[in-house]
mmCIF file of C-alpha atoms in Angstrom:
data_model
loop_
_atom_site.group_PDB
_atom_site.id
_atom_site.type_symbol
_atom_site.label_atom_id
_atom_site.label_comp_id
_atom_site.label_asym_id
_atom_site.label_seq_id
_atom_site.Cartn_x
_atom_site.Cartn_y
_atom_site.Cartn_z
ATOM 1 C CA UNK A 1 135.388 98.851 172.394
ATOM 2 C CA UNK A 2 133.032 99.823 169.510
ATOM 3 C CA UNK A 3 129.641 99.606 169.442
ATOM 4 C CA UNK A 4 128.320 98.627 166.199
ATOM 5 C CA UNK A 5 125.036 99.304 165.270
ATOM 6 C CA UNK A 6 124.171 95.981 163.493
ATOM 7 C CA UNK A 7 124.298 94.421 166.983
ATOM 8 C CA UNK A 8 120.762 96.197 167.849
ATOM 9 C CA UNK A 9 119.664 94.638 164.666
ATOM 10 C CA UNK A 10 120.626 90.992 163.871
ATOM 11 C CA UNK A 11 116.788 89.842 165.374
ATOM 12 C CA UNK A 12 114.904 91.898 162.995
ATOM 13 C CA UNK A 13 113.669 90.684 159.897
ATOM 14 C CA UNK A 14 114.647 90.704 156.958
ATOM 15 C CA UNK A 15 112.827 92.961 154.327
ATOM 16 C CA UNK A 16 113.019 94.189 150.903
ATOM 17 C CA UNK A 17 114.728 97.700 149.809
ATOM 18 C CA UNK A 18 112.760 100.676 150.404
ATOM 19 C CA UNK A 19 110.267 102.467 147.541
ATOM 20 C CA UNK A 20 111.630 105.973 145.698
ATOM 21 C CA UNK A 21 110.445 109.204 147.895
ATOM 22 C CA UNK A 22 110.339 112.521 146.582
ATOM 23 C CA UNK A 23 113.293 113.896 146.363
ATOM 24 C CA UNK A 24 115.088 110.927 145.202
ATOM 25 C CA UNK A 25 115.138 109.537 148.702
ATOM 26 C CA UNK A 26 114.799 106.220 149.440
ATOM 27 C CA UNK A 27 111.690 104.884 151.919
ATOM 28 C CA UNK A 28 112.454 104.325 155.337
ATOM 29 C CA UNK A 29 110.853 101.518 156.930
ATOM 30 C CA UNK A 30 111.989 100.424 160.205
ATOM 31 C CA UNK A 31 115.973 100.438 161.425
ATOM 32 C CA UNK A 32 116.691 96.878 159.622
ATOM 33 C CA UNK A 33 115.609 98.784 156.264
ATOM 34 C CA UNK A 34 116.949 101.977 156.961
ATOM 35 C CA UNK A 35 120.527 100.281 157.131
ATOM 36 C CA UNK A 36 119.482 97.884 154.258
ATOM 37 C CA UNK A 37 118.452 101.309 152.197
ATOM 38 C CA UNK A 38 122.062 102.732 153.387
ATOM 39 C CA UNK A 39 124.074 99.620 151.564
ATOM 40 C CA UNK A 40 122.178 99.917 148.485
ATOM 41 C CA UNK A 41 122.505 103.886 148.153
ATOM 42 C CA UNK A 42 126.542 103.756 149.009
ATOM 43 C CA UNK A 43 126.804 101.425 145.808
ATOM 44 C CA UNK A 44 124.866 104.210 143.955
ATOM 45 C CA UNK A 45 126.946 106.817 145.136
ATOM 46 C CA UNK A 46 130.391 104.782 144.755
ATOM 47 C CA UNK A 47 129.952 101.969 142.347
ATOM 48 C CA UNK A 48 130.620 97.815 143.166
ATOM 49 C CA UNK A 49 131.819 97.692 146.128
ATOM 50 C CA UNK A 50 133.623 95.195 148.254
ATOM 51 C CA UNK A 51 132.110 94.156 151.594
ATOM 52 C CA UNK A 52 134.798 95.931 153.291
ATOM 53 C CA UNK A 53 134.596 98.748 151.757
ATOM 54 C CA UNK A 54 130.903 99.096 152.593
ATOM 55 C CA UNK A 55 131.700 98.159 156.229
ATOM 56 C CA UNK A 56 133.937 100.816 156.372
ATOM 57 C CA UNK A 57 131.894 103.444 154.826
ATOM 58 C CA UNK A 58 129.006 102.868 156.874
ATOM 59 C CA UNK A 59 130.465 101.741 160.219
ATOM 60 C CA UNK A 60 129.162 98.527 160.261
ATOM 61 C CA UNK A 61 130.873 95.045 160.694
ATOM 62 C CA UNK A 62 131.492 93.037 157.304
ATOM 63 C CA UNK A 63 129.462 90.303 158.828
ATOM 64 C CA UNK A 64 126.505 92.459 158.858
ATOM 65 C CA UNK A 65 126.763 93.909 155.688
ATOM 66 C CA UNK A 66 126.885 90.900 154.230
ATOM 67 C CA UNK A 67 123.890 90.136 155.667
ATOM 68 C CA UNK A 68 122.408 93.022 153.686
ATOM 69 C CA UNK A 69 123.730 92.389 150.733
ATOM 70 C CA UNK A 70 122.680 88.458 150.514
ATOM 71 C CA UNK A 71 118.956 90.230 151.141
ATOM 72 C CA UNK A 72 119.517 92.524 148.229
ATOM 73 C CA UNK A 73 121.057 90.393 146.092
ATOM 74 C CA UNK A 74 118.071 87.697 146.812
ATOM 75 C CA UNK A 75 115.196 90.312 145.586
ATOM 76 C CA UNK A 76 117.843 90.775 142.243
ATOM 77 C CA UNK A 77 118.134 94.374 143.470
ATOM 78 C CA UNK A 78 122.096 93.743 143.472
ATOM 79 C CA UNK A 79 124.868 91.612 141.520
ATOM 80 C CA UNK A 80 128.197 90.184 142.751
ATOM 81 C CA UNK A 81 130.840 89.694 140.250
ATOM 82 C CA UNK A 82 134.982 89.623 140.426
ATOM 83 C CA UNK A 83 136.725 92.615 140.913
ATOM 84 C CA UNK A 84 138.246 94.358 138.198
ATOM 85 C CA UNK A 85 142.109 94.590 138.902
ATOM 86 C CA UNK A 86 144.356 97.014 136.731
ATOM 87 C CA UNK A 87 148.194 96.107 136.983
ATOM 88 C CA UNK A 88 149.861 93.850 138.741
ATOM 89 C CA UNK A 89 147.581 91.006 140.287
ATOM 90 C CA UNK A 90 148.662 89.312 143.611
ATOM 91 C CA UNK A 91 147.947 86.121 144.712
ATOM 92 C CA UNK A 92 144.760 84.272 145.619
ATOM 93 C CA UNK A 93 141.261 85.362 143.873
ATOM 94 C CA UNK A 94 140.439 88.754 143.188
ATOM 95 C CA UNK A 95 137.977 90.202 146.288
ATOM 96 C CA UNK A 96 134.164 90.047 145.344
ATOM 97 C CA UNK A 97 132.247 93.758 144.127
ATOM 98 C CA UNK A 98 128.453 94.406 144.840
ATOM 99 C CA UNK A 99 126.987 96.515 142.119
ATOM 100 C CA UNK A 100 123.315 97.055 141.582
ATOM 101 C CA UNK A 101 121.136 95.708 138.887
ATOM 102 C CA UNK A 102 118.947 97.822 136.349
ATOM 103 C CA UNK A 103 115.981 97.032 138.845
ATOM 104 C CA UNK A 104 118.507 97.933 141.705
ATOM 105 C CA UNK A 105 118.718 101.429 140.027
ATOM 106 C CA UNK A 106 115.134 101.753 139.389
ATOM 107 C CA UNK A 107 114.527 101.665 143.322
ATOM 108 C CA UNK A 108 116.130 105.014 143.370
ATOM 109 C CA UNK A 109 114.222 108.163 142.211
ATOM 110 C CA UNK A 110 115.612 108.758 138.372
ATOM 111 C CA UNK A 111 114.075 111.931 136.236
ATOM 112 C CA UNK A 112 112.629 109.670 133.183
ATOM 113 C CA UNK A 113 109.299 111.250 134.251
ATOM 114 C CA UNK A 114 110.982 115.157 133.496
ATOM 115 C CA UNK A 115 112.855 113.782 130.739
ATOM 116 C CA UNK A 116 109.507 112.673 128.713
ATOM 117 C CA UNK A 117 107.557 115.514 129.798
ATOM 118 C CA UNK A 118 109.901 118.237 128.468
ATOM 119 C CA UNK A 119 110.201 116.179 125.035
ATOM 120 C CA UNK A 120 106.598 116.265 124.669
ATOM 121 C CA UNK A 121 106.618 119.843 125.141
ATOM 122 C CA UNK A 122 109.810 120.647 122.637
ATOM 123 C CA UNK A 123 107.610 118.570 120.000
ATOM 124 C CA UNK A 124 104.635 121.247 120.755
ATOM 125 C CA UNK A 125 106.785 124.194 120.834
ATOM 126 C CA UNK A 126 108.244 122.491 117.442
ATOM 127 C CA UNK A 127 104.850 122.388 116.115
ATOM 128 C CA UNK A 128 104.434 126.268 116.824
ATOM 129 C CA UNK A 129 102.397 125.653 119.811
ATOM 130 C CA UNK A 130 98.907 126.698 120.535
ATOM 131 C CA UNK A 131 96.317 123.873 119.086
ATOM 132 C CA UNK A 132 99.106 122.548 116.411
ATOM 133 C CA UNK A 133 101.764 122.251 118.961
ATOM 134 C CA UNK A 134 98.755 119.732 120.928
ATOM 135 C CA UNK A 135 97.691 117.742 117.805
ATOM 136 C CA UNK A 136 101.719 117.245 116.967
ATOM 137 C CA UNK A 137 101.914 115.660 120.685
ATOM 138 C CA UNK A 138 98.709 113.407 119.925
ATOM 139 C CA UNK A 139 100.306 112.283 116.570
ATOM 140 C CA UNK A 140 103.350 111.159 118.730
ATOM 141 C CA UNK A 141 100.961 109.545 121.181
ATOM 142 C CA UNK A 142 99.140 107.782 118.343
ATOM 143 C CA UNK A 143 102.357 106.818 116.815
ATOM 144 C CA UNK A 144 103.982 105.669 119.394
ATOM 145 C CA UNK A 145 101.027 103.341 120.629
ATOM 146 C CA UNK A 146 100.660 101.890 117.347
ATOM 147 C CA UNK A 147 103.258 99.726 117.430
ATOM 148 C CA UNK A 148 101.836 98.263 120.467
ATOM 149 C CA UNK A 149 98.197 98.024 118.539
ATOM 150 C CA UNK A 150 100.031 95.703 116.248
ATOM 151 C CA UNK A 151 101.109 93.160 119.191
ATOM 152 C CA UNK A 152 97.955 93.632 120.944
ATOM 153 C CA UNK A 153 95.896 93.546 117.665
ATOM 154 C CA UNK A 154 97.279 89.533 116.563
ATOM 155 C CA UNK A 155 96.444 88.542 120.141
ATOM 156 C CA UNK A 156 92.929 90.034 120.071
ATOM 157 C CA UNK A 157 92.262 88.809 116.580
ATOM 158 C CA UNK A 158 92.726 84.891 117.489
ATOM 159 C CA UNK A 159 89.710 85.143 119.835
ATOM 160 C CA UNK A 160 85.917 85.334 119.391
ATOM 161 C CA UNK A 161 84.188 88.989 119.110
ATOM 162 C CA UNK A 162 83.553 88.414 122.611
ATOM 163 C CA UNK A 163 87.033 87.379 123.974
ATOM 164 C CA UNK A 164 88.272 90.015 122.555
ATOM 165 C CA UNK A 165 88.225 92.304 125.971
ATOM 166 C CA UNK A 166 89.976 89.690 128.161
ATOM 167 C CA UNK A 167 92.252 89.084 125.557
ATOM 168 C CA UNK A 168 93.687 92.724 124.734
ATOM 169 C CA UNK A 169 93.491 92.088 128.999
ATOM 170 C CA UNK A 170 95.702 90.304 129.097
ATOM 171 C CA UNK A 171 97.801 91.611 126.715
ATOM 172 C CA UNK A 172 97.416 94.937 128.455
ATOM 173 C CA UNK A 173 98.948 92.527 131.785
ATOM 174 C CA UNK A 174 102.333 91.182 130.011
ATOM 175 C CA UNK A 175 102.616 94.954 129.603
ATOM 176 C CA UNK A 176 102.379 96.053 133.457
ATOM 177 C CA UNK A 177 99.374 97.343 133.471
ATOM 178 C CA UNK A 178 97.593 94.802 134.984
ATOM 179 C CA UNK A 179 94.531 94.827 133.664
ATOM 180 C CA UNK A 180 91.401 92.781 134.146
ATOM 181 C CA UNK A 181 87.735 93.160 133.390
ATOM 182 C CA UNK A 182 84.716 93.675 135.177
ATOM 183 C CA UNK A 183 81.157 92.823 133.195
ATOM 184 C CA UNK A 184 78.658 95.199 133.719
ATOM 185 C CA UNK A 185 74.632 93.652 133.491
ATOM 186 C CA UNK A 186 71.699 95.469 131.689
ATOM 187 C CA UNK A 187 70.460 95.557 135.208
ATOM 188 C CA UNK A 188 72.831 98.419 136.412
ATOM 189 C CA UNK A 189 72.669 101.869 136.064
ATOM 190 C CA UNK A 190 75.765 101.695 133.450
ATOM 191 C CA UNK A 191 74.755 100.536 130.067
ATOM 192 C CA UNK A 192 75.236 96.808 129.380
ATOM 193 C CA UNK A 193 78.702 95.292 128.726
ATOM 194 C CA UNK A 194 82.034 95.383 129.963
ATOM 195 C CA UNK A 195 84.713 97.611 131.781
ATOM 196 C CA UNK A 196 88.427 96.945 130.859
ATOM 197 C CA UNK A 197 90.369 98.225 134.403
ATOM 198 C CA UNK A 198 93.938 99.365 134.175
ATOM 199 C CA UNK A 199 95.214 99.042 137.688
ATOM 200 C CA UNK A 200 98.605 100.701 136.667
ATOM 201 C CA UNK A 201 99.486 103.025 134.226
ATOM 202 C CA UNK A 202 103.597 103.576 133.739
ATOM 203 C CA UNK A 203 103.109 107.248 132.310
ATOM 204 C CA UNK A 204 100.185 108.288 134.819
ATOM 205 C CA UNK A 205 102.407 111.217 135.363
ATOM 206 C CA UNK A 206 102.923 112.619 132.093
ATOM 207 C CA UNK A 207 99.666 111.481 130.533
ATOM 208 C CA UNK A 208 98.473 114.189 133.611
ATOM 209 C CA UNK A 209 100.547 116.859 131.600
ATOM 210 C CA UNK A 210 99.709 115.547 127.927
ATOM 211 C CA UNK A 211 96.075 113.783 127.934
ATOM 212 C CA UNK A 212 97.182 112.873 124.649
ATOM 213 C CA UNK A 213 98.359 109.796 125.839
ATOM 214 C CA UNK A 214 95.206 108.841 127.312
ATOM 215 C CA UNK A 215 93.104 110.031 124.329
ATOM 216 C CA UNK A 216 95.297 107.784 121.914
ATOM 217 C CA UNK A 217 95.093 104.862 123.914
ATOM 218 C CA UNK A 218 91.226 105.046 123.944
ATOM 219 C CA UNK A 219 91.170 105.096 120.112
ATOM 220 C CA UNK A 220 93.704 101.784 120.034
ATOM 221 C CA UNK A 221 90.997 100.397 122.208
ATOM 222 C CA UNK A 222 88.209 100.982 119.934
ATOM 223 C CA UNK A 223 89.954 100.375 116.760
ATOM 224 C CA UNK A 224 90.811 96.662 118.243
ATOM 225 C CA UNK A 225 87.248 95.412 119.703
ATOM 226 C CA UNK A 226 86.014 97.196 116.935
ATOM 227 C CA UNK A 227 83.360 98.907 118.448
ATOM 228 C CA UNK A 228 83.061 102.429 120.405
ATOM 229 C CA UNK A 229 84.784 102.631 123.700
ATOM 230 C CA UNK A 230 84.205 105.449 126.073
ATOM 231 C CA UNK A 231 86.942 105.877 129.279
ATOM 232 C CA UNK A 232 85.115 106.521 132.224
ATOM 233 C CA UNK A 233 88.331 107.101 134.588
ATOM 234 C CA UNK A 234 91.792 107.415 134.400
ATOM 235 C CA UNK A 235 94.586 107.551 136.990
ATOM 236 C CA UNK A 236 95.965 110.236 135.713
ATOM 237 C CA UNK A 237 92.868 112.201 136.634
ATOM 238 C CA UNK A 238 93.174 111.312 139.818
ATOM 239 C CA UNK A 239 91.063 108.034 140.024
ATOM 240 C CA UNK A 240 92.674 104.853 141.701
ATOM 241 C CA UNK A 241 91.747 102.385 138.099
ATOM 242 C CA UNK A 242 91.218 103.262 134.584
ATOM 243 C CA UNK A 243 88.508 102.431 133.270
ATOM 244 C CA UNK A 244 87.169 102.297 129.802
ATOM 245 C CA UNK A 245 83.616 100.898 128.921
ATOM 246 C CA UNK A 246 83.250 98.192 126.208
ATOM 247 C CA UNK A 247 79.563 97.870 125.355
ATOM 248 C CA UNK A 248 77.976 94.561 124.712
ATOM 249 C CA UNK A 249 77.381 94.062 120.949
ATOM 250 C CA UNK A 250 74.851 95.578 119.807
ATOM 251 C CA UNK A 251 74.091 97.809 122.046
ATOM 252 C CA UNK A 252 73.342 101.296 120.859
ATOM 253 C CA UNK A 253 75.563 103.588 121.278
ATOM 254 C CA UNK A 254 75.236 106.429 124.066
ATOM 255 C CA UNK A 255 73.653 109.884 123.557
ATOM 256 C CA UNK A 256 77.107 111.328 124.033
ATOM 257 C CA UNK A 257 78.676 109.045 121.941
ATOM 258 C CA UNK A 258 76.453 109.924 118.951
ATOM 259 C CA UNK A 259 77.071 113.691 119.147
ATOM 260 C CA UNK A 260 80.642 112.253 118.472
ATOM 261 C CA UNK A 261 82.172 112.342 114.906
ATOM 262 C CA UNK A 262 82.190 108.688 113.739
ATOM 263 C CA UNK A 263 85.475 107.225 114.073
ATOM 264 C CA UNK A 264 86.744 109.427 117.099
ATOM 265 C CA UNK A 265 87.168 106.927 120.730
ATOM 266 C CA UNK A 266 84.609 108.918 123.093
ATOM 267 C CA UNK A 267 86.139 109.651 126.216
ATOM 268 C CA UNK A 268 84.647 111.085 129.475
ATOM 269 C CA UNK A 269 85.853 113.125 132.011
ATOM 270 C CA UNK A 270 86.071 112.312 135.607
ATOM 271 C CA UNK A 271 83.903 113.082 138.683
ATOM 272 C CA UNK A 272 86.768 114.944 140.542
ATOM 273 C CA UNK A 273 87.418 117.773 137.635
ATOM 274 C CA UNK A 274 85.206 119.453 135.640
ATOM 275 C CA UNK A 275 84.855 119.121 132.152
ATOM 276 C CA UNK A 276 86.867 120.788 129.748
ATOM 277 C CA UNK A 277 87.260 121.051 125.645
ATOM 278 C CA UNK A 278 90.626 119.074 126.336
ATOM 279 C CA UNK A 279 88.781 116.116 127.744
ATOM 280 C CA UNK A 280 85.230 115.651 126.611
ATOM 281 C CA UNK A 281 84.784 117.798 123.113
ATOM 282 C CA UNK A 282 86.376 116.574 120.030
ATOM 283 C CA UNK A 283 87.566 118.897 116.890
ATOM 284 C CA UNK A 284 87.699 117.868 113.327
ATOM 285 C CA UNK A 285 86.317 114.254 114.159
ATOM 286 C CA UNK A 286 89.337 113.475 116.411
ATOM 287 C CA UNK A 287 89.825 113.556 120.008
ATOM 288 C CA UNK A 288 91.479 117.367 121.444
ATOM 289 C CA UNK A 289 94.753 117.623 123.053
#
């Protein structure tokens, strides 16, 4: 008689699909997910599938793979729907598919990362390259956030002048960035006012590539509390939060701000790399690329 392996793991609990690995490999974690991780990738690799069919490819007991597939479909990572049937129909109802939702698909390691980063470099290479290919990547990045500034900017401008950081906040949250804000007292070595954190940042990767992104955002910032802003971290450097200061009003503005062109959103560098033009300099009253 066969030995199935779901028989070692009916006690175990019951636990969400795995995270992407390099590689496009799903996360093991633990036997129960491994097998759960197994069910979701054989839909990736062969479409809706039946129960059977998943049982079979696997070499696991329908019973148990239904098991699975009630845990996937509970954390809307799959779908169930009617099978398709071309020709002749028999009798009785059509056997029930699996297929995975968009967020299903999202589990698994997809290139949009590549994708974006070799766009941004065909606009550059468009632009001739050199310092012209990098301002034609910042007018993409400025572009492209300022349809965003427009959303952000009707929430922002309903508040007082000094709502105005938990508001873009929580704007900045609807968005996935999850952002909140920390104030900052006169008492502390920073200078007075506020720090607006960005616990995730959905283009970390590329903005690492193309501090463009990062430069862009910083002027949307200061263009919509209408005041100077200067980013003190950024996970794309490497730092676990983003973090851009908002200085109280009116406060003065820092030395290194002042050596700024008016108009430009100062940014800093981080502690972990050292400065360079591409970070902390700016060139023809606009933040470098």
């Amino acid at each position: 008689m066969r030995a199935y392996p779901e028989q070692q793991e009916a006690a175990e609990p019951t636990a969400a699909v795995g995270v992407p690995a390099p590689g496009g490999e799903v996360a093991l974690q633990g036997g129960h997910q491994a097998t759960r991780d197994r069910v979701a990738r054989s839909i990736l690799d062969h479409g809706p599938s039946t129960a059977a069919d998943l049982a079979e490819r696997l070499g696991l007991t329908t019973a148990a793979v239904r098991r699975h597939l009630d845990a996937l479909a509970a954390t809307g990572l799959v779908e169930s729907r009617e099978q398709r049937v071309y020709g002749h129909r028999g009798r009785g109802r059509p056997a029930k598919v699996f297929a995975l939702t968009d967020c299903g698909r999202d589990v698994f390691y997809q290139a949009y990362d590549q994708l974006a980063a070799d766009a941004l470099r065909w606009i550059a290479e468009c632009a001739g390259g050199g310092e012209a290919g990098a301002e034609a990547v910042a007018a993409f990045a400025r572009a492209r956030l300022d349809r965003d500034a427009e959303r952000y900017g009707a929430v922002v401008g309903q508040v007082a002048a000094e709502q105005r950081t938990e508001a873009l906040a929580r704007a900045l949250s609807a968005d996935g960035y999850a952002a909140t804000v920390r104030r900052v007292s006169s008492a502390a070595k920073a200078a007075a006012g506020e720090q607006l954190c960005q616990h995730h940042c959905p283009v970390a990767h590329i903005a690492e590539q193309f501090p463009q992104l990062c430069e862009a955002e910083t002027e949307v910032f200061s263009r919509l509390l209408g005041t100077h802003v200067q980013r003190l971290a950024t996970i794309a450097h490497g730092d676990g939060v983003c973090t851009t200061h908002v200085p109280a009003a009116g406060a003065a503005p820092s030395p290194a701000s002042r050596k700024r062109t008016s108009g430009a959103a100062p940014t800093a560098g981080t502690a972990r790399r050292t400065p360079t033009p591409t970070t902390t300099e700016t060139v023809s009253g606009r933040n470098p690329v």
